[in-house]
Amino acid sequence: MRTGNTPWYNLTSAAAGIVLLLAASIQASATPNKAAVASAHPAATQAGQTILQRGGNAFDAAVAVSAALAVVEPQSSGLGGGGFWLLHQNESGRNIMIDGREEAPAAATPRMYQNADGEIKKRASRDGGLAAGIPGEPAALVHLAQNYGQLSLAEDLAPAIELAQNGVPVNADMHHLANFRKDLLKRYPASADKILTKAGEPLPVGTSLVQPQLAETLQSLAQDGKAGFYDGPVAAKLVAGNRSAGGIWTRKDLSDYSVVEREPMSGQYKTPAGQFKVVSAGPPSAGGIELLETLNILSGYQWSKLDRTHRVHLAAEAMRRAYRDRAAYLGDADFVDMPLAKLTDPHYAAGLRASITKDQATPSDALAPVTSAYRRQRGTDTTHFSIVDSAGNRVAATLSINFPFGSGVVAPGTGVFLNDEMDDFAAKPLTPNGYGLVSTRANQVEPGKRPLSSMSPTFVTGPEKTLIVGTPGGSRIISMVLLGILDFTHGGNAQDVVQHGRYHHQYLPDAIQYEPGALSPKVRHQLEAMGHSFKKVDHHYGDMHAIVVNHDNGQLNAASDPRGIGCAAVGTGGHSCALGDAIDADNRNAETH
Ligand code: DON
């Protein structure tokens, strides 16, 4: 979990200037041929370890970690949301993308978030029942366990059910985010009951959050599989809860939902150290396409020979062009034709590269226009985890309910927060969403369509090592993963990948965004002289979890982002993640290059 692009609620003011506390969040080991789990919360990492110890494989562990995150980070992801699970089956060599993204209900229409004058009713796609898409996570967990796991779904869900029954301590992020969404949460008694005190304040840090209704919903899923959520009494409660909060869900929307197995995006990135295969999420995520497009552009430069200023310049120019193409073309592949082959073609990238001037920024409005609209980015929450098992199976998964606590609506009797992922659609073409992203009719709302996402669970395989990586962070997810890949492909380990200072360009606004300390005054000055402008983000962003596998000896190196409270554990013997760490808000760093 944790903040993404969040100028509107600064979680990290308390953390500003905090010294590095890497030891608590990063574990590495030289033990060969073991498993590793890296997730955003120690209890979720423990759940994954437990399932591996009980004979589960990486896919069972992915079910356990996803479900545990739904319990311990109700602000970030959950049964009321969705996500992408990128799988690698070692035996078959197959890479598979499980698309458990939310879907627009059948009664959704392209103009549902506009008033009669065509103006956007912006809260409507973010707060309340109308903001919620039909959840995909429960169906994805069932699909994963039934098709890829070795244990039963009930066994995989057991640790999460225990966490919901026994309670987990409220941590500072959860507390801050509940405070941030307090007024919304108060509108819905089941939401307030879950996360606020009787006086309407967020539960204090350290309070035990016990979630008996969520435990029951998980039990229903464990017992009856997909029908335990999408049909029967749970489905009835979900629909009633959504509609009483202004939504348009029907029982049929729920029973019609199914996950889609998709071919992930894949391509090559060439460096002097060798060729790297990059596998990442395809549509309805923009992640894989943008990563391949930016890497194709950057493969024309000798990255390791560039100084910091030129690295930032060229990466920002590559991002600018890829985010422009996202705005122009991308949406749900089941609804729109997209020029995917072109966007990921090295020749197309060569053309884009030719438009980049070595020492001068290209103004975004000099590119073929998509829009000139601009809106300040906003942030939310979401989560990522990475897993490797001793058989070499891998999972990278990024899961979300979009903004903190999603739509703010808990469907009464279920303990489940409904997402507000509908805001990832273009409420109106060329009008920015909550992350300042613009898109066209390719991403307009349509019944049964999945909103365009930035979530980018990714594998990168080079001659010697493989990286399993991803992060939350709204529109910045893709640039964070790109920077992590650049670190990895130029010799970095898991810790380098997750900890370095971050910068970002998304075409509009036409500015390089950067974390505190990520760009030195000297580098900024030089970039300014090239024509770049800046938008300093006043807090650290992202919560990346990475595992690096050494092909020769099976050695694993895993790291959780020091900006969050997550835990990376190598090996399954015992639990190396202490739950007590999870309430420490200040366990973040100010690390920069
Ligand atoms: O799918 C997406 O791109 C967004 N709903 C992800 C939201 C997110 O990462 C929030 N971050 N902290």
mmCIF file of N, CA and C in Angstrom, residues 466-547:
data_model
loop_
_atom_site.group_PDB
_atom_site.id
_atom_site.type_symbol
_atom_site.label_atom_id
_atom_site.label_comp_id
_atom_site.label_asym_id
_atom_site.label_seq_id
_atom_site.Cartn_x
_atom_site.Cartn_y
_atom_site.Cartn_z
ATOM 1 N N THR A 466 17.039 -12.346 -13.000
ATOM 2 C CA THR A 466 15.663 -11.949 -13.296
ATOM 3 C C THR A 466 15.155 -11.046 -12.178
ATOM 4 N N LEU A 467 14.449 -10.001 -12.571
ATOM 5 C CA LEU A 467 13.832 -9.075 -11.614
ATOM 6 C C LEU A 467 12.320 -9.262 -11.634
ATOM 7 N N ILE A 468 11.718 -9.272 -10.438
ATOM 8 C CA ILE A 468 10.256 -9.322 -10.304
ATOM 9 C C ILE A 468 9.892 -8.041 -9.556
ATOM 10 N N VAL A 469 9.079 -7.183 -10.162
ATOM 11 C CA VAL A 469 8.942 -5.845 -9.589
ATOM 12 C C VAL A 469 7.586 -5.221 -9.888
ATOM 13 N N GLY A 470 7.249 -4.187 -9.128
ATOM 14 C CA GLY A 470 6.043 -3.397 -9.357
ATOM 15 C C GLY A 470 5.837 -2.456 -8.180
ATOM 16 N N THR A 471 4.857 -1.586 -8.295
ATOM 17 C CA THR A 471 4.600 -0.593 -7.244
ATOM 18 C C THR A 471 3.221 0.016 -7.409
ATOM 19 N N PRO A 472 2.631 0.561 -6.341
ATOM 20 C CA PRO A 472 1.496 1.469 -6.515
ATOM 21 C C PRO A 472 2.014 2.853 -6.883
ATOM 22 N N GLY A 473 1.112 3.793 -7.128
ATOM 23 C CA GLY A 473 1.543 5.172 -7.362
ATOM 24 C C GLY A 473 0.832 5.864 -8.510
ATOM 25 N N GLY A 474 -0.371 5.397 -8.871
ATOM 26 C CA GLY A 474 -1.165 6.071 -9.898
ATOM 27 C C GLY A 474 -0.393 6.174 -11.200
ATOM 28 N N SER A 475 -0.459 7.340 -11.820
ATOM 29 C CA SER A 475 0.183 7.505 -13.132
ATOM 30 C C SER A 475 1.691 7.344 -13.047
ATOM 31 N N ARG A 476 2.259 7.510 -11.859
ATOM 32 C CA ARG A 476 3.718 7.408 -11.733
ATOM 33 C C ARG A 476 4.211 5.964 -11.648
ATOM 34 N N ILE A 477 3.280 5.019 -11.585
ATOM 35 C CA ILE A 477 3.697 3.616 -11.496
ATOM 36 C C ILE A 477 4.667 3.283 -12.629
ATOM 37 N N ILE A 478 4.301 3.682 -13.834
ATOM 38 C CA ILE A 478 5.077 3.241 -15.001
ATOM 39 C C ILE A 478 6.473 3.860 -14.983
ATOM 40 N N SER A 479 6.566 5.137 -14.626
ATOM 41 C CA SER A 479 7.906 5.747 -14.601
ATOM 42 C C SER A 479 8.741 5.161 -13.463
ATOM 43 N N MET A 480 8.094 4.800 -12.352
ATOM 44 C CA MET A 480 8.854 4.180 -11.250
ATOM 45 C C MET A 480 9.410 2.833 -11.684
ATOM 46 N N VAL A 481 8.570 2.037 -12.346
ATOM 47 C CA VAL A 481 9.033 0.720 -12.791
ATOM 48 C C VAL A 481 10.132 0.895 -13.841
ATOM 49 N N LEU A 482 9.961 1.884 -14.719
ATOM 50 C CA LEU A 482 11.010 2.151 -15.721
ATOM 51 C C LEU A 482 12.343 2.445 -15.029
ATOM 52 N N LEU A 483 12.325 3.336 -14.032
ATOM 53 C CA LEU A 483 13.582 3.688 -13.351
ATOM 54 C C LEU A 483 14.164 2.458 -12.648
ATOM 55 N N GLY A 484 13.284 1.637 -12.073
ATOM 56 C CA GLY A 484 13.751 0.405 -11.427
ATOM 57 C C GLY A 484 14.404 -0.525 -12.442
ATOM 58 N N ILE A 485 13.810 -0.623 -13.627
ATOM 59 C CA ILE A 485 14.386 -1.491 -14.676
ATOM 60 C C ILE A 485 15.749 -0.944 -15.107
ATOM 61 N N LEU A 486 15.840 0.370 -15.232
ATOM 62 C CA LEU A 486 17.133 0.955 -15.631
ATOM 63 C C LEU A 486 18.194 0.666 -14.574
ATOM 64 N N ASP A 487 17.812 0.758 -13.307
ATOM 65 C CA ASP A 487 18.767 0.405 -12.246
ATOM 66 C C ASP A 487 19.197 -1.050 -12.372
ATOM 67 N N PHE A 488 18.214 -1.930 -12.535
ATOM 68 C CA PHE A 488 18.503 -3.371 -12.580
ATOM 69 C C PHE A 488 19.357 -3.742 -13.784
ATOM 70 N N THR A 489 18.997 -3.210 -14.945
ATOM 71 C CA THR A 489 19.708 -3.609 -16.161
ATOM 72 C C THR A 489 21.098 -2.982 -16.231
ATOM 73 N N HIS A 490 21.374 -2.074 -15.333
ATOM 74 C CA HIS A 490 22.725 -1.511 -15.274
ATOM 75 C C HIS A 490 23.411 -1.905 -13.971
ATOM 76 N N GLY A 491 23.077 -3.092 -13.494
ATOM 77 C CA GLY A 491 23.858 -3.693 -12.415
ATOM 78 C C GLY A 491 23.274 -3.589 -11.020
ATOM 79 N N GLY A 492 22.117 -2.956 -10.875
ATOM 80 C CA GLY A 492 21.562 -2.759 -9.531
ATOM 81 C C GLY A 492 20.959 -4.027 -8.944
ATOM 82 N N ASN A 493 20.948 -4.096 -7.607
ATOM 83 C CA ASN A 493 20.277 -5.209 -6.935
ATOM 84 C C ASN A 493 18.877 -4.765 -6.500
ATOM 85 N N ALA A 494 18.174 -5.650 -5.800
ATOM 86 C CA ALA A 494 16.783 -5.347 -5.435
ATOM 87 C C ALA A 494 16.697 -4.057 -4.614
ATOM 88 N N GLN A 495 17.659 -3.862 -3.758
ATOM 89 C CA GLN A 495 17.647 -2.668 -2.893
ATOM 90 C C GLN A 495 17.804 -1.396 -3.731
ATOM 91 N N ASP A 496 18.720 -1.425 -4.715
ATOM 92 C CA ASP A 496 18.877 -0.259 -5.603
ATOM 93 C C ASP A 496 17.565 0.037 -6.321
ATOM 94 N N VAL A 497 16.934 -1.031 -6.781
ATOM 95 C CA VAL A 497 15.713 -0.876 -7.581
ATOM 96 C C VAL A 497 14.624 -0.145 -6.783
ATOM 97 N N VAL A 498 14.492 -0.498 -5.497
ATOM 98 C CA VAL A 498 13.361 0.079 -4.737
ATOM 99 C C VAL A 498 13.679 1.415 -4.076
ATOM 100 N N GLN A 499 14.941 1.727 -3.882
ATOM 101 C CA GLN A 499 15.196 2.856 -2.980
ATOM 102 C C GLN A 499 15.586 4.175 -3.639
ATOM 103 N N HIS A 500 16.008 4.131 -4.898
ATOM 104 C CA HIS A 500 16.529 5.370 -5.467
ATOM 105 C C HIS A 500 15.456 6.442 -5.613
ATOM 106 N N GLY A 501 15.920 7.704 -5.597
ATOM 107 C CA GLY A 501 15.003 8.836 -5.754
ATOM 108 C C GLY A 501 14.322 8.786 -7.114
ATOM 109 N N ARG A 502 13.090 9.269 -7.178
ATOM 110 C CA ARG A 502 12.265 9.082 -8.383
ATOM 111 C C ARG A 502 11.906 10.390 -9.073
ATOM 112 N N TYR A 503 11.820 10.345 -10.377
ATOM 113 C CA TYR A 503 11.318 11.476 -11.144
ATOM 114 C C TYR A 503 10.364 10.953 -12.207
ATOM 115 N N HIS A 504 9.609 11.868 -12.798
ATOM 116 C CA HIS A 504 8.476 11.426 -13.619
ATOM 117 C C HIS A 504 8.093 12.509 -14.611
ATOM 118 N N HIS A 505 7.724 12.103 -15.804
ATOM 119 C CA HIS A 505 7.104 13.027 -16.764
ATOM 120 C C HIS A 505 5.939 12.295 -17.402
ATOM 121 N N GLN A 506 4.785 12.941 -17.497
ATOM 122 C CA GLN A 506 3.628 12.240 -18.074
ATOM 123 C C GLN A 506 2.985 13.031 -19.208
ATOM 124 N N TYR A 507 3.802 13.787 -19.928
ATOM 125 C CA TYR A 507 3.335 14.536 -21.105
ATOM 126 C C TYR A 507 2.569 15.781 -20.651
ATOM 127 N N LEU A 508 1.479 15.596 -19.956
ATOM 128 C CA LEU A 508 0.787 16.717 -19.328
ATOM 129 C C LEU A 508 0.569 16.381 -17.872
ATOM 130 N N PRO A 509 0.895 17.247 -16.954
ATOM 131 C CA PRO A 509 1.475 18.562 -17.166
ATOM 132 C C PRO A 509 2.894 18.468 -17.738
ATOM 133 N N ASP A 510 3.303 19.499 -18.464
ATOM 134 C CA ASP A 510 4.629 19.487 -19.091
ATOM 135 C C ASP A 510 5.676 19.904 -18.058
ATOM 136 N N ALA A 511 5.987 18.986 -17.184
ATOM 137 C CA ALA A 511 6.955 19.268 -16.113
ATOM 138 C C ALA A 511 7.529 17.959 -15.627
ATOM 139 N N ILE A 512 8.799 18.006 -15.209
ATOM 140 C CA ILE A 512 9.387 16.835 -14.559
ATOM 141 C C ILE A 512 8.982 16.898 -13.091
ATOM 142 N N GLN A 513 8.298 15.869 -12.636
ATOM 143 C CA GLN A 513 7.930 15.782 -11.226
ATOM 144 C C GLN A 513 9.036 14.990 -10.528
ATOM 145 N N TYR A 514 9.332 15.341 -9.292
ATOM 146 C CA TYR A 514 10.399 14.591 -8.613
ATOM 147 C C TYR A 514 10.183 14.584 -7.109
ATOM 148 N N GLU A 515 10.674 13.504 -6.515
ATOM 149 C CA GLU A 515 10.592 13.348 -5.061
ATOM 150 C C GLU A 515 11.563 14.298 -4.379
ATOM 151 N N PRO A 516 11.305 14.647 -3.112
ATOM 152 C CA PRO A 516 12.270 15.469 -2.388
ATOM 153 C C PRO A 516 13.663 14.835 -2.465
ATOM 154 N N GLY A 517 14.623 15.618 -2.884
ATOM 155 C CA GLY A 517 16.011 15.150 -2.896
ATOM 156 C C GLY A 517 16.400 14.327 -4.109
ATOM 157 N N ALA A 518 15.451 14.000 -4.994
ATOM 158 C CA ALA A 518 15.793 13.094 -6.103
ATOM 159 C C ALA A 518 16.650 13.773 -7.163
ATOM 160 N N LEU A 519 16.502 15.071 -7.328
ATOM 161 C CA LEU A 519 17.310 15.790 -8.320
ATOM 162 C C LEU A 519 18.052 16.904 -7.598
ATOM 163 N N SER A 520 19.358 16.907 -7.717
ATOM 164 C CA SER A 520 20.145 17.921 -7.018
ATOM 165 C C SER A 520 19.894 19.289 -7.664
ATOM 166 N N PRO A 521 20.150 20.372 -6.927
ATOM 167 C CA PRO A 521 19.975 21.710 -7.512
ATOM 168 C C PRO A 521 20.802 21.863 -8.793
ATOM 169 N N LYS A 522 22.000 21.270 -8.809
ATOM 170 C CA LYS A 522 22.848 21.399 -9.995
ATOM 171 C C LYS A 522 22.187 20.732 -11.214
ATOM 172 N N VAL A 523 21.693 19.522 -11.006
ATOM 173 C CA VAL A 523 21.044 18.796 -12.111
ATOM 174 C C VAL A 523 19.800 19.563 -12.570
ATOM 175 N N ARG A 524 19.031 20.066 -11.617
ATOM 176 C CA ARG A 524 17.820 20.827 -11.983
ATOM 177 C C ARG A 524 18.180 22.072 -12.786
ATOM 178 N N HIS A 525 19.237 22.726 -12.358
ATOM 179 C CA HIS A 525 19.676 23.937 -13.043
ATOM 180 C C HIS A 525 20.046 23.610 -14.486
ATOM 181 N N GLN A 526 20.796 22.502 -14.660
ATOM 182 C CA GLN A 526 21.207 22.113 -16.020
ATOM 183 C C GLN A 526 19.999 21.718 -16.874
ATOM 184 N N LEU A 527 19.058 21.033 -16.246
ATOM 185 C CA LEU A 527 17.854 20.641 -16.993
ATOM 186 C C LEU A 527 17.013 21.870 -17.345
ATOM 187 N N GLU A 528 16.977 22.829 -16.428
ATOM 188 C CA GLU A 528 16.245 24.072 -16.698
ATOM 189 C C GLU A 528 16.841 24.781 -17.914
ATOM 190 N N ALA A 529 18.165 24.750 -17.955
ATOM 191 C CA ALA A 529 18.844 25.398 -19.086
ATOM 192 C C ALA A 529 18.500 24.694 -20.401
ATOM 193 N N MET A 530 18.112 23.430 -20.310
ATOM 194 C CA MET A 530 17.689 22.702 -21.525
ATOM 195 C C MET A 530 16.226 22.991 -21.865
ATOM 196 N N GLY A 531 15.529 23.679 -20.970
ATOM 197 C CA GLY A 531 14.128 24.011 -21.240
ATOM 198 C C GLY A 531 13.124 23.204 -20.437
ATOM 199 N N HIS A 532 13.596 22.379 -19.498
ATOM 200 C CA HIS A 532 12.652 21.611 -18.676
ATOM 201 C C HIS A 532 12.098 22.477 -17.560
ATOM 202 N N SER A 533 10.857 22.223 -17.183
ATOM 203 C CA SER A 533 10.356 22.833 -15.955
ATOM 204 C C SER A 533 10.041 21.718 -14.960
ATOM 205 N N PHE A 534 9.793 22.121 -13.726
ATOM 206 C CA PHE A 534 9.708 21.142 -12.637
ATOM 207 C C PHE A 534 8.453 21.326 -11.828
ATOM 208 N N LYS A 535 8.071 20.231 -11.217
ATOM 209 C CA LYS A 535 6.979 20.258 -10.266
ATOM 210 C C LYS A 535 7.444 19.364 -9.126
ATOM 211 N N LYS A 536 7.905 19.995 -8.056
ATOM 212 C CA LYS A 536 8.427 19.196 -6.949
ATOM 213 C C LYS A 536 7.260 18.528 -6.215
ATOM 214 N N VAL A 537 7.364 17.255 -6.016
ATOM 215 C CA VAL A 537 6.347 16.556 -5.240
ATOM 216 C C VAL A 537 6.775 16.678 -3.787
ATOM 217 N N ASP A 538 5.865 17.049 -2.890
ATOM 218 C CA ASP A 538 6.325 17.382 -1.541
ATOM 219 C C ASP A 538 6.410 16.171 -0.615
ATOM 220 N N HIS A 539 6.343 14.995 -1.192
ATOM 221 C CA HIS A 539 6.484 13.792 -0.361
ATOM 222 C C HIS A 539 7.081 12.686 -1.216
ATOM 223 N N HIS A 540 7.559 11.650 -0.550
ATOM 224 C CA HIS A 540 8.044 10.483 -1.286
ATOM 225 C C HIS A 540 6.849 9.703 -1.815
ATOM 226 N N TYR A 541 7.028 9.043 -2.925
ATOM 227 C CA TYR A 541 5.900 8.294 -3.475
ATOM 228 C C TYR A 541 6.320 6.897 -3.918
ATOM 229 N N GLY A 542 5.319 6.015 -3.975
ATOM 230 C CA GLY A 542 5.547 4.635 -4.395
ATOM 231 C C GLY A 542 5.808 3.711 -3.223
ATOM 232 N N ASP A 543 5.656 2.438 -3.483
ATOM 233 C CA ASP A 543 5.929 1.410 -2.473
ATOM 234 C C ASP A 543 6.277 0.125 -3.238
ATOM 235 N N MET A 544 7.535 0.103 -3.686
ATOM 236 C CA MET A 544 7.979 -0.923 -4.635
ATOM 237 C C MET A 544 8.520 -2.150 -3.895
ATOM 238 N N HIS A 545 8.212 -3.311 -4.426
ATOM 239 C CA HIS A 545 8.701 -4.556 -3.816
ATOM 240 C C HIS A 545 9.341 -5.404 -4.908
ATOM 241 N N ALA A 546 10.621 -5.721 -4.700
ATOM 242 C CA ALA A 546 11.394 -6.345 -5.776
ATOM 243 C C ALA A 546 12.102 -7.599 -5.282
ATOM 244 N N ILE A 547 12.205 -8.572 -6.176
ATOM 245 C CA ILE A 547 13.033 -9.755 -5.912
ATOM 246 C C ILE A 547 13.946 -9.937 -7.123
#
